[in-house]
mmCIF file of C-alpha atoms in Angstrom:
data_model
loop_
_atom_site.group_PDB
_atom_site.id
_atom_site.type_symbol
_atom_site.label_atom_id
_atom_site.label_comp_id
_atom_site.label_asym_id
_atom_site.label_seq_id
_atom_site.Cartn_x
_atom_site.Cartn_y
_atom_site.Cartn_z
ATOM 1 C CA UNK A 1 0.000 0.000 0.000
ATOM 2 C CA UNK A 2 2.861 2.359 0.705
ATOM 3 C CA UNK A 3 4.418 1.610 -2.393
ATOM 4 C CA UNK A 4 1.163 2.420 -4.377
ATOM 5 C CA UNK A 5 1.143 5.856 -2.521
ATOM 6 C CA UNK A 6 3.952 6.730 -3.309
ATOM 7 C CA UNK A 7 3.317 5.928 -6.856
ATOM 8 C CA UNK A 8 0.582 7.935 -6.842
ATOM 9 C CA UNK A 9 2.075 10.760 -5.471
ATOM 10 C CA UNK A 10 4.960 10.316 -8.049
ATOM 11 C CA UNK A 11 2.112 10.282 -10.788
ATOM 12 C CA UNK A 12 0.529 13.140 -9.319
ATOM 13 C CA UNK A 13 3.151 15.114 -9.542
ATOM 14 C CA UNK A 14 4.279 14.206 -12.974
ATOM 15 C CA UNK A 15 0.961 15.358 -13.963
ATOM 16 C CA UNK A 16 1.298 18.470 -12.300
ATOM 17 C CA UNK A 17 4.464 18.968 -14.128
ATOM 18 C CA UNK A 18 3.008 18.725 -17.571
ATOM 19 C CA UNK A 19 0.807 20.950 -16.929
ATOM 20 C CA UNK A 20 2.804 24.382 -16.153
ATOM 21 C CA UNK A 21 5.857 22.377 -18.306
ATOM 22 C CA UNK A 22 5.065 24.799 -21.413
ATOM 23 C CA UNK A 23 2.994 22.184 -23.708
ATOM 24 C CA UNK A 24 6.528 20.402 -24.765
ATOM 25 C CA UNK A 25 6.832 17.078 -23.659
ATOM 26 C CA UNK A 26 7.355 15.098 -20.764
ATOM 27 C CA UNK A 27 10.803 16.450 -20.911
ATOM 28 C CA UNK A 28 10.160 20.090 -20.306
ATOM 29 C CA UNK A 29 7.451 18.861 -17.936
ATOM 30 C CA UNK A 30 9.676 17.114 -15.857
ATOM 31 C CA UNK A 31 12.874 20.076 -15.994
ATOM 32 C CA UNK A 32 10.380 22.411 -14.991
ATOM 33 C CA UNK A 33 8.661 20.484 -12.269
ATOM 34 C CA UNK A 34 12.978 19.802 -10.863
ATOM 35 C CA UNK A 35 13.811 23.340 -10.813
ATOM 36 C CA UNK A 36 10.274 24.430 -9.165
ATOM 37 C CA UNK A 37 10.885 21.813 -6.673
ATOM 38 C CA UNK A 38 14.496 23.185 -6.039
ATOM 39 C CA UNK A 39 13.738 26.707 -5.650
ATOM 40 C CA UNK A 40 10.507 25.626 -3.439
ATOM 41 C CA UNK A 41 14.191 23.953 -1.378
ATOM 42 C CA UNK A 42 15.366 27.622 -1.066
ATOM 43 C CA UNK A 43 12.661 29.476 0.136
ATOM 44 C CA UNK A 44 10.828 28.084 3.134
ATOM 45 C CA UNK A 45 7.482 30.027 3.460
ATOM 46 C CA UNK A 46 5.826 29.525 6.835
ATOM 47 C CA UNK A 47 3.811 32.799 6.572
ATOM 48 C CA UNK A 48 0.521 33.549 8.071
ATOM 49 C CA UNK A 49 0.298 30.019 9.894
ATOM 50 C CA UNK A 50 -1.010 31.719 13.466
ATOM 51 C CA UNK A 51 1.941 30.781 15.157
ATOM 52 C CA UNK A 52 2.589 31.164 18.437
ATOM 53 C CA UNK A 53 6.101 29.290 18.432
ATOM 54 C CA UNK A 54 8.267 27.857 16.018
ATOM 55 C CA UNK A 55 7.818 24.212 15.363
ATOM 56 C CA UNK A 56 10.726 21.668 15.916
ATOM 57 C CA UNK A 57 12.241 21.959 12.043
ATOM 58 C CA UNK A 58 13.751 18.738 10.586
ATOM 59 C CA UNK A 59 14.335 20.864 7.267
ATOM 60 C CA UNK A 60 18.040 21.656 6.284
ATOM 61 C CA UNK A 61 17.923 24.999 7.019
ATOM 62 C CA UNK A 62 21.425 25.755 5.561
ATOM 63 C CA UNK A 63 20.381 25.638 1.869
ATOM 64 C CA UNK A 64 17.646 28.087 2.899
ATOM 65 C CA UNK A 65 17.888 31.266 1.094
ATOM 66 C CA UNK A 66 14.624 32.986 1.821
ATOM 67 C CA UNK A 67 12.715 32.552 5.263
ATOM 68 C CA UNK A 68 9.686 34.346 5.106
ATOM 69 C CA UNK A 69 8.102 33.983 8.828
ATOM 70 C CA UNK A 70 5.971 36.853 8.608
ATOM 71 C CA UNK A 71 2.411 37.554 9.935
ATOM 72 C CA UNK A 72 2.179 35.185 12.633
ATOM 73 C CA UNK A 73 1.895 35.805 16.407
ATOM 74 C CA UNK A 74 5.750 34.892 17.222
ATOM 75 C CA UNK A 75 6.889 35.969 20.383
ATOM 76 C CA UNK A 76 10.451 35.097 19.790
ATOM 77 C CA UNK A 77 12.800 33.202 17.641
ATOM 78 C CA UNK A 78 15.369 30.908 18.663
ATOM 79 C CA UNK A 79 18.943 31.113 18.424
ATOM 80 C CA UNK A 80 19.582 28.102 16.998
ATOM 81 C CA UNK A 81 17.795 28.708 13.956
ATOM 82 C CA UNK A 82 19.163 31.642 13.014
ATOM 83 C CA UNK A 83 22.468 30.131 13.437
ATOM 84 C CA UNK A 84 21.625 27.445 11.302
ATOM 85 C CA UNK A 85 20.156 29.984 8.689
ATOM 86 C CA UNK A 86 23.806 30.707 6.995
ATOM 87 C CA UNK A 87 23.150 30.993 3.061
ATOM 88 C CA UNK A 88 19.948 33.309 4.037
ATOM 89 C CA UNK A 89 19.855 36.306 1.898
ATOM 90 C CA UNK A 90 16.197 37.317 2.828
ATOM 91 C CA UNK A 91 14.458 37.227 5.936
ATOM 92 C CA UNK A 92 11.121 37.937 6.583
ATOM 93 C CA UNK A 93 9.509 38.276 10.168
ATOM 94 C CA UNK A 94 7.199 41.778 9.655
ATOM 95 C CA UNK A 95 4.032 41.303 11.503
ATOM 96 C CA UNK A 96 4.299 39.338 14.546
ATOM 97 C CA UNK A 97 5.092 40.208 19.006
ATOM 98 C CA UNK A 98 8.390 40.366 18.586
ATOM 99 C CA UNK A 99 9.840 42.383 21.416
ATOM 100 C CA UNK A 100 13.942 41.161 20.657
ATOM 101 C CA UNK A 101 15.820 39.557 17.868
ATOM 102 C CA UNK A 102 18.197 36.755 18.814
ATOM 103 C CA UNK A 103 21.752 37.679 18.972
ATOM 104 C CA UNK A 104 22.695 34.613 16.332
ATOM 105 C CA UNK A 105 21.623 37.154 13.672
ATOM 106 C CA UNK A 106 25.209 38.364 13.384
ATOM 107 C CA UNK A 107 25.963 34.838 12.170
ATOM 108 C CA UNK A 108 23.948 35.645 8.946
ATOM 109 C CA UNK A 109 26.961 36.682 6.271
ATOM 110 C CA UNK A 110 24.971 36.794 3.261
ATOM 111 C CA UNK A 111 21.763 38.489 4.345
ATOM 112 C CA UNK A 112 20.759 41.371 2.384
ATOM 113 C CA UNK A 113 16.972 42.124 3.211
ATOM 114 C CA UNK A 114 15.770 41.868 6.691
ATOM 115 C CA UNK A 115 12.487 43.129 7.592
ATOM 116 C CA UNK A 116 11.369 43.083 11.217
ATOM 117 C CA UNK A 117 8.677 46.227 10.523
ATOM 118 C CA UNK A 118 5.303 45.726 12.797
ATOM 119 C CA UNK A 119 7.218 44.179 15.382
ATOM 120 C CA UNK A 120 8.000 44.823 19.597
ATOM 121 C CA UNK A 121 11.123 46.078 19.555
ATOM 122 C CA UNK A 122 12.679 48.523 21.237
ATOM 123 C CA UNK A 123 16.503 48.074 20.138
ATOM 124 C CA UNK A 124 18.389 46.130 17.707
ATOM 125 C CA UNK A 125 20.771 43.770 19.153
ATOM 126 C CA UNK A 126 24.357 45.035 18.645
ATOM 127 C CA UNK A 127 25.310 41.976 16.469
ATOM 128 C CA UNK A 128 23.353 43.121 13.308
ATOM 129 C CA UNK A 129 26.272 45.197 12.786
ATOM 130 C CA UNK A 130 27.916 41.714 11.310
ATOM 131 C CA UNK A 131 25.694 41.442 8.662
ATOM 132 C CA UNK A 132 27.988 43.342 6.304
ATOM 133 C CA UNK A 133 26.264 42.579 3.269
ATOM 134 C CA UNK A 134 22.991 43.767 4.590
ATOM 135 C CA UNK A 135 21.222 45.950 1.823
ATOM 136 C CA UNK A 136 17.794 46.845 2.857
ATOM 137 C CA UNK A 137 16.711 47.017 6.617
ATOM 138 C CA UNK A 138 12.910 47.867 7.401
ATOM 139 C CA UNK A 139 12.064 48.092 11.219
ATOM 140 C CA UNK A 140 9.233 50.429 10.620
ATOM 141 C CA UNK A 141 6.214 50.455 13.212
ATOM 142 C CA UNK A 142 8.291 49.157 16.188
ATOM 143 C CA UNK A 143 8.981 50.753 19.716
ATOM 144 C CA UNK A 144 12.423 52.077 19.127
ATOM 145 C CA UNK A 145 14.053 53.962 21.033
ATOM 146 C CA UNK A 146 17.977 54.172 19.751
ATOM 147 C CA UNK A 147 19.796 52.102 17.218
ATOM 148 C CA UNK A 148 23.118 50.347 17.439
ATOM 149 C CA UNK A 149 25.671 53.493 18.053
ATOM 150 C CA UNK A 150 28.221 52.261 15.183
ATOM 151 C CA UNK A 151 25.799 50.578 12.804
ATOM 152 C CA UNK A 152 26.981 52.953 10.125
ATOM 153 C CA UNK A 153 30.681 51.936 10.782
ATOM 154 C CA UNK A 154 29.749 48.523 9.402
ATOM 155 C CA UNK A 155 26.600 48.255 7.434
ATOM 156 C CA UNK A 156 28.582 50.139 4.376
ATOM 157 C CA UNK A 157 26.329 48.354 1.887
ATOM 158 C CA UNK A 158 23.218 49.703 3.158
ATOM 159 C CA UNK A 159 21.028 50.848 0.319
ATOM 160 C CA UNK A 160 17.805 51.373 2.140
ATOM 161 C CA UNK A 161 16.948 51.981 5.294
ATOM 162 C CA UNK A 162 13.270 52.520 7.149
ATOM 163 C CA UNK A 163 12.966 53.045 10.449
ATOM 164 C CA UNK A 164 9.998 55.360 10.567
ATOM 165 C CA UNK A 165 6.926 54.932 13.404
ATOM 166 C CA UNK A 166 9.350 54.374 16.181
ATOM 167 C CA UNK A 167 10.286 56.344 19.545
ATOM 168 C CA UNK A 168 13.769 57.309 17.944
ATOM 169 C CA UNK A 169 15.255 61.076 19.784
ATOM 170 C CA UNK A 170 18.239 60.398 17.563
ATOM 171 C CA UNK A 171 19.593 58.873 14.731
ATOM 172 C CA UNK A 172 23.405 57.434 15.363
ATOM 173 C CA UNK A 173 26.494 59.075 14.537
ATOM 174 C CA UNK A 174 27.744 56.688 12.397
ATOM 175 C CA UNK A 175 24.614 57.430 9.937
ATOM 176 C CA UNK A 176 26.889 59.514 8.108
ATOM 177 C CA UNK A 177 29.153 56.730 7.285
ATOM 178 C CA UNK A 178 26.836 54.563 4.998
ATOM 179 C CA UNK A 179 27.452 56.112 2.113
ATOM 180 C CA UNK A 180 25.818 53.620 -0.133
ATOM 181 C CA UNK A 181 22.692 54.523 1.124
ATOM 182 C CA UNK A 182 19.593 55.911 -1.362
ATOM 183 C CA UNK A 183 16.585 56.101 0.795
ATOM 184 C CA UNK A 184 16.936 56.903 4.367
ATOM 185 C CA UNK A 185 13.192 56.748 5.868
ATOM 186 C CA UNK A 186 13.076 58.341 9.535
ATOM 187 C CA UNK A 187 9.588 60.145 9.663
ATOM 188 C CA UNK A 188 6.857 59.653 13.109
ATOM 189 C CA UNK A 189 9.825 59.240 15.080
ATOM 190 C CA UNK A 190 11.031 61.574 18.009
ATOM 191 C CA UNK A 191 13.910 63.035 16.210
ATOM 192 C CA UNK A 192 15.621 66.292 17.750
ATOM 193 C CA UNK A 193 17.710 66.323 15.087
ATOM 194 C CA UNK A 194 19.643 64.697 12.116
ATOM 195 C CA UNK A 195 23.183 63.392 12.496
ATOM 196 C CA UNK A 196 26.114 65.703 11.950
ATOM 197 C CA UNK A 197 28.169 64.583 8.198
ATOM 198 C CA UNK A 198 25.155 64.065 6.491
ATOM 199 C CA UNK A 199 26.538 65.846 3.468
ATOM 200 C CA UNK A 200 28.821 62.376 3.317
ATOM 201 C CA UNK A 201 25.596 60.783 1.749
ATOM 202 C CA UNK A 202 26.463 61.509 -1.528
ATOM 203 C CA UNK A 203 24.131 59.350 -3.314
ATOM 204 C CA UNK A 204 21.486 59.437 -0.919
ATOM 205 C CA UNK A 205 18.245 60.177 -3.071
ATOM 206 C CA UNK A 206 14.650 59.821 -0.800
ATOM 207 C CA UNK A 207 15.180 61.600 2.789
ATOM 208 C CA UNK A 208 11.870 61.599 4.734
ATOM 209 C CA UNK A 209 11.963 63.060 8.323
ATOM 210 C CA UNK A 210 8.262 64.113 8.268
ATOM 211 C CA UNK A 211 6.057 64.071 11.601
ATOM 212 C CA UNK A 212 8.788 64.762 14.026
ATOM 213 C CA UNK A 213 6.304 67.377 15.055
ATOM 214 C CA UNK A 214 7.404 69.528 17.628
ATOM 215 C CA UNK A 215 10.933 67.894 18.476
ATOM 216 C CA UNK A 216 12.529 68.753 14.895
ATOM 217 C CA UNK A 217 13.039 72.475 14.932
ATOM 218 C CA UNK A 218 16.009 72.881 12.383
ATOM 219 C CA UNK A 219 18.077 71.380 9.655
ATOM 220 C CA UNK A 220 22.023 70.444 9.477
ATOM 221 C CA UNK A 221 23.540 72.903 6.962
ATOM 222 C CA UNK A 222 25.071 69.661 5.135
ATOM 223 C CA UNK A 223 21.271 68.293 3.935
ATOM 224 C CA UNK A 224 22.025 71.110 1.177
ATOM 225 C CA UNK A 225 25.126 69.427 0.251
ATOM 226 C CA UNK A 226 23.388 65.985 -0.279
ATOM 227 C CA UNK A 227 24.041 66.702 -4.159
ATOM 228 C CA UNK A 228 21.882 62.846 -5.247
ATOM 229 C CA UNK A 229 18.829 63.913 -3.418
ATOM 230 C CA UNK A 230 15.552 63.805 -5.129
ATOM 231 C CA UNK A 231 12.676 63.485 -2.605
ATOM 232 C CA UNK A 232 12.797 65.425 0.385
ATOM 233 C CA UNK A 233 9.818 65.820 2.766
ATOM 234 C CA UNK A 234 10.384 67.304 5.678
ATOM 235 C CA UNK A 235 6.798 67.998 6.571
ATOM 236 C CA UNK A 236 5.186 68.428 10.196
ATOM 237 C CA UNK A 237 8.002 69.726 12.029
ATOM 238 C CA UNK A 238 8.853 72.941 13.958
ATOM 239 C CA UNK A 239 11.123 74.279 11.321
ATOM 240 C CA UNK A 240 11.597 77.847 11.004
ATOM 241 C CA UNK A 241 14.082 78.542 8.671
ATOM 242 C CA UNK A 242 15.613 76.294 5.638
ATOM 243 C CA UNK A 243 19.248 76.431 5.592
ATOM 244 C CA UNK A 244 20.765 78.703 2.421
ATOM 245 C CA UNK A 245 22.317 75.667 1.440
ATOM 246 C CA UNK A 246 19.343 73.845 0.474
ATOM 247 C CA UNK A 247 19.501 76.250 -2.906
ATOM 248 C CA UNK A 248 22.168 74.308 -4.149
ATOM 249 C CA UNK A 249 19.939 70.867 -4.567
ATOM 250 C CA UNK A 250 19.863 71.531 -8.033
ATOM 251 C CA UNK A 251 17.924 67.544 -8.492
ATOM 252 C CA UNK A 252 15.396 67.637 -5.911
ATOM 253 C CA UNK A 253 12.027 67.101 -7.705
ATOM 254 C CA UNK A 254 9.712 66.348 -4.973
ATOM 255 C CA UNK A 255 9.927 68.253 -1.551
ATOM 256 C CA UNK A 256 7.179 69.203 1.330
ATOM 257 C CA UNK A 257 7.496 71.558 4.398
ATOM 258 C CA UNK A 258 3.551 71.903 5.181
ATOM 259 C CA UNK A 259 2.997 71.854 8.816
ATOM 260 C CA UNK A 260 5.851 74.119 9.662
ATOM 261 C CA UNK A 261 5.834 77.661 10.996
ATOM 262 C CA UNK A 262 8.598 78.530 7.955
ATOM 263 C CA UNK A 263 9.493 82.053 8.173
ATOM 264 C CA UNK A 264 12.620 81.817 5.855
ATOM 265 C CA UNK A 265 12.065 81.575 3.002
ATOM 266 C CA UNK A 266 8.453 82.387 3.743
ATOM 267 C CA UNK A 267 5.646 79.777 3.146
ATOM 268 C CA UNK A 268 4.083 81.198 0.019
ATOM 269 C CA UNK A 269 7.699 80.959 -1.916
ATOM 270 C CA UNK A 270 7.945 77.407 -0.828
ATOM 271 C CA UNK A 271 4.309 76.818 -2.317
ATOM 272 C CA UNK A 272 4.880 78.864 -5.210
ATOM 273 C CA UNK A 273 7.489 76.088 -7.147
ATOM 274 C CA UNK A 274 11.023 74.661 -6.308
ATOM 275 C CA UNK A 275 12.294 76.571 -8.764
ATOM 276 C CA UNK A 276 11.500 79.759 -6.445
ATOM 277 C CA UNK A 277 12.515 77.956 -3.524
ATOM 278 C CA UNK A 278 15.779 77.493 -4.700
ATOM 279 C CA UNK A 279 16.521 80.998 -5.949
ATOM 280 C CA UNK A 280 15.373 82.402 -2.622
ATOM 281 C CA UNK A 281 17.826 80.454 -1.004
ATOM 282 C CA UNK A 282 20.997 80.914 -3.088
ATOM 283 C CA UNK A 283 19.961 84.662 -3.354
ATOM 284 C CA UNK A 284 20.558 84.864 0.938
ATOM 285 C CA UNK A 285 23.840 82.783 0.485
ATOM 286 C CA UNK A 286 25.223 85.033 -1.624
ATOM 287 C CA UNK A 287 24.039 87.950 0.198
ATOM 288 C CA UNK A 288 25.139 85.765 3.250
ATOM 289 C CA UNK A 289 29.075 85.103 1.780
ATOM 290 C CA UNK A 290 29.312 88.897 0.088
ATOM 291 C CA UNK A 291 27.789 90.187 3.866
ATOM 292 C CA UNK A 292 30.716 88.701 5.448
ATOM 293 C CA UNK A 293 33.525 89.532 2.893
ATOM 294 C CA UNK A 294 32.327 93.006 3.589
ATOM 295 C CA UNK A 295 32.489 93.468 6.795
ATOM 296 C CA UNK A 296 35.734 93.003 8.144
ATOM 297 C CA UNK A 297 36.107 96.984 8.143
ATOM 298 C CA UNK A 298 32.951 97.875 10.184
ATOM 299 C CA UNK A 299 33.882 94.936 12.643
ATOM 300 C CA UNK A 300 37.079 96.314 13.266
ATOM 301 C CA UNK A 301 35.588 99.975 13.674
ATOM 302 C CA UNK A 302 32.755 98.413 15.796
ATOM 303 C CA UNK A 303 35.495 97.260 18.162
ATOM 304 C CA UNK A 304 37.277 100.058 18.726
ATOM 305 C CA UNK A 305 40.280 98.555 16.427
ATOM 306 C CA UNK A 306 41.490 101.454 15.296
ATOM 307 C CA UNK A 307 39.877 104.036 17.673
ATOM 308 C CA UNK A 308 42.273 106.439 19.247
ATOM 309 C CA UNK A 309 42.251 104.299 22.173
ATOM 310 C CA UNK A 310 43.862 101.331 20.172
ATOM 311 C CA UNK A 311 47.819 101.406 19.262
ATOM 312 C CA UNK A 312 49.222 99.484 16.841
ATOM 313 C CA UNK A 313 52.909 98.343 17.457
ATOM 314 C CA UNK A 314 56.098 99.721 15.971
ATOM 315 C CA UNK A 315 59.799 100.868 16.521
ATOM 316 C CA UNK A 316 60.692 103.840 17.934
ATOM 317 C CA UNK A 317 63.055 105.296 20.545
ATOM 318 C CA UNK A 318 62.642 105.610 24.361
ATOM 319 C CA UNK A 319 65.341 107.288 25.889
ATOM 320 C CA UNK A 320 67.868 106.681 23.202
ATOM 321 C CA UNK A 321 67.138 102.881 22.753
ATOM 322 C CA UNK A 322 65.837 100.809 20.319
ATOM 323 C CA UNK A 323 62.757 99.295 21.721
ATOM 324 C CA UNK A 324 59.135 98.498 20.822
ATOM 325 C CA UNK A 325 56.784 101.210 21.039
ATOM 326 C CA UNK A 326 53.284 102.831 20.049
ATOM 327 C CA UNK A 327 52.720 104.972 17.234
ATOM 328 C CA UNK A 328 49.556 106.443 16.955
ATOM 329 C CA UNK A 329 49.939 109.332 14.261
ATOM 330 C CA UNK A 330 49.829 107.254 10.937
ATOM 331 C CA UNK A 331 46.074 105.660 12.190
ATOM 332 C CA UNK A 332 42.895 107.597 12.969
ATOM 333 C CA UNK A 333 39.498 106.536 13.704
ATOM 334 C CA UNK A 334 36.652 106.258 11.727
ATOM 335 C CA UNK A 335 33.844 108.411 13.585
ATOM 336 C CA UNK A 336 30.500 109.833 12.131
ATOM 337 C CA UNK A 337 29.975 106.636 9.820
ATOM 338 C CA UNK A 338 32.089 108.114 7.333
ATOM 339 C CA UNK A 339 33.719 106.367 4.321
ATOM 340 C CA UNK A 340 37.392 105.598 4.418
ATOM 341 C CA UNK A 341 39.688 106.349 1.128
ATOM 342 C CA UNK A 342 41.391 103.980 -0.945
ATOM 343 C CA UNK A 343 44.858 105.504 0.191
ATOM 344 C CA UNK A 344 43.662 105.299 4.044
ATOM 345 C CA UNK A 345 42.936 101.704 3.095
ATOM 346 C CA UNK A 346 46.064 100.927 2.176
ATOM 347 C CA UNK A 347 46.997 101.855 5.117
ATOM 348 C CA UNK A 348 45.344 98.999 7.016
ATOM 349 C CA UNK A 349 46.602 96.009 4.881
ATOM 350 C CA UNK A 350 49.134 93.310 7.366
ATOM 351 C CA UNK A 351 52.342 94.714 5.717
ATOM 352 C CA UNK A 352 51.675 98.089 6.777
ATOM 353 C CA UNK A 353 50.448 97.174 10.091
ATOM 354 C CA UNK A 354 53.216 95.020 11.302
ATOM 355 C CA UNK A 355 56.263 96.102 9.805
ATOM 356 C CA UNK A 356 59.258 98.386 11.380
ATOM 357 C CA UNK A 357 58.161 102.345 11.075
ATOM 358 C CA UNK A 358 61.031 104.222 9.330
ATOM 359 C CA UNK A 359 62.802 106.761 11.512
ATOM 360 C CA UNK A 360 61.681 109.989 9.499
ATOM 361 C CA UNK A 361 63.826 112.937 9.260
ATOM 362 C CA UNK A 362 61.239 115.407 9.556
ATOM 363 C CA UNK A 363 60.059 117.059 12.609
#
């Protein structure tokens, strides 16, 4: 009787085979019914199975390549799996009580999508940093409250990563070290503000910090220098004022600011195009950059620099020696707001100022 089960099930799925084996033959039939059968070997798919816990698996889990254990009611997973998991490139475990992730995770070399979005968690164990060839991480809709402090030291590979609906004040340091990042996904977090070297992104294309409401009040001067960047949305905040530099994202095609009490530039350039945006913004940095390179004069008459109760040093002689002394008659000060002239100029520029004075002959 076991034999003629068997048979059956071997007919059974010969028939099956001829019928997605392209109308060829038994030979086709049977190629294409081998390689479904060996990729159905690579993925296991226990999805949407009401788990509670994982089952005792007999399975060889190391020619696993995709393990997709997602919308179940897992609590936990154990160690020993994951250990056991090493050709995994995808894993899937979105949508169950997960409140940790076991620390055998590091042991996963070739895993380049993990998704652990609609989870428990409130941190990622430290080990993740290991899994240098990860691509794409997604721990959206979770309860967290920091990530790992050097994750961007190792995770140089990261293409994508989504970490928005968490409790996150912060976003580590070491963001500004994955530099083969494209979409960076933070929004309906906590954020106070964005990590320092962001302008190290360089291809960095989709930046979404929307919905940090009232905790992000201001932008890193580098997000202008993020020269990839397409989408930006930085909606729902308690932003005041862009930085100038944002007038030099000459590729951003998409961007959104509504929700913020913008008073530079104000909210109806913003709304009228990016084009306007922009020009707004590089018009105040140049304003900005010719401001300063003009004011070194009034600063130093602001100060008193030059008053007649400054003295600039020279050489002259006290009592019939040489020694260093004060000479106040080649400088005056510039009262009543007047203009200075070219030659008095002259006059101030560092060879002037701090060489010797010539002993004059005339009295």
């Amino acid at each position: 009787m076991r034999d003629m089960g068997e048979k059956r099930r071997h007919g059974h799925g010969h028939g099956h085979g001829h019928l997605v084996g392209f109308g060829a033959g038994g030979v086709v039939g049977h190629a294409a019914e081998h390689e479904e059968k060996r990729m159905e070997q690579k993925k296991l798919d226990m999805s949407s199975m009401s788990m509670d816990t994982l089952p005792h698996l007999t399975t060889p889990l190391g020619n696993i390549t995709t393990l997709d254990l997602s919308n179940n009611n897992l609590q936990s997973i154990p160690e020993s799996i994951i250990a056991r998991l090493l050709n995994v490139v995808v894993l899937d475990v979105r949508s169950n009580q997960l409140k940790s992730l076991p620390n055998s995770i590091g042991c996963l070399s070739k895993l380049k999508v993990l998704n652990v979005s609609g989870n428990l968690l409130q941190e990622l164990p430290a080990t993740i940093e290991e899994c240098r060839a990860l691509e794409e991480l997604n721990a959206n809709f979770n309860q967290l409250t920091r990530l790992p402090d050097t994750l961007g030291f190792e995770l140089h590979g990261l293409r994508r990563l989504s970490v928005n609906s968490n409790k996150l004040a912060y976003l580590p340091s070491s963001t500004s070290h994955m530099t083969a990042l494209r979409s960076l996904d933070a929004r309906l977090n906590c954020l106070r503000a964005l990590p320092d070297g962001l302008e190290n992104l360089g291809g960095l294309e989709a930046l979404n910090v929307s919905q940090n409401f009232q905790y992000l009040r201001e932008l890193p001067y580098g997000i202008g220098l993020l020269v990839s960047l397409r989408e930006l949305d930085v909606s729902y905040n308690s932003i005041a004022a862009l930085p100038d530099s944002m007038g030099c994202l000459t590729k951003l095609a998409r961007f959104s600011a509504a929700g913020n009490p913008l008073v530079c530039p104000p909210m109806d350039v913003v709304e009228q195009s990016l084009d306007a945006m922009r020009a707004y913004l590089s018009a105040r940095m140049n304003g900005t950059a010719k401001a300063k390179k003009k004011s070194w004069v009034p600063k130093l008459v602001k100060y008193s620099t030059f008053s007649a109760g400054m003295m600039t040093p020279g050489r002259t002689k006290v009592h019939g020696n040489n020694t260093d002394g004060l000479h106040m008659s080649d400088y005056r000060s510039l009262d009543g707001g007047g203009v200075a002239s070219s030659a008095f100029l002259s006059m101030l520029s560092p060879r002037r100022l701090f060489s010797p004075r010539r002993n004059s002959t005339k009295h």
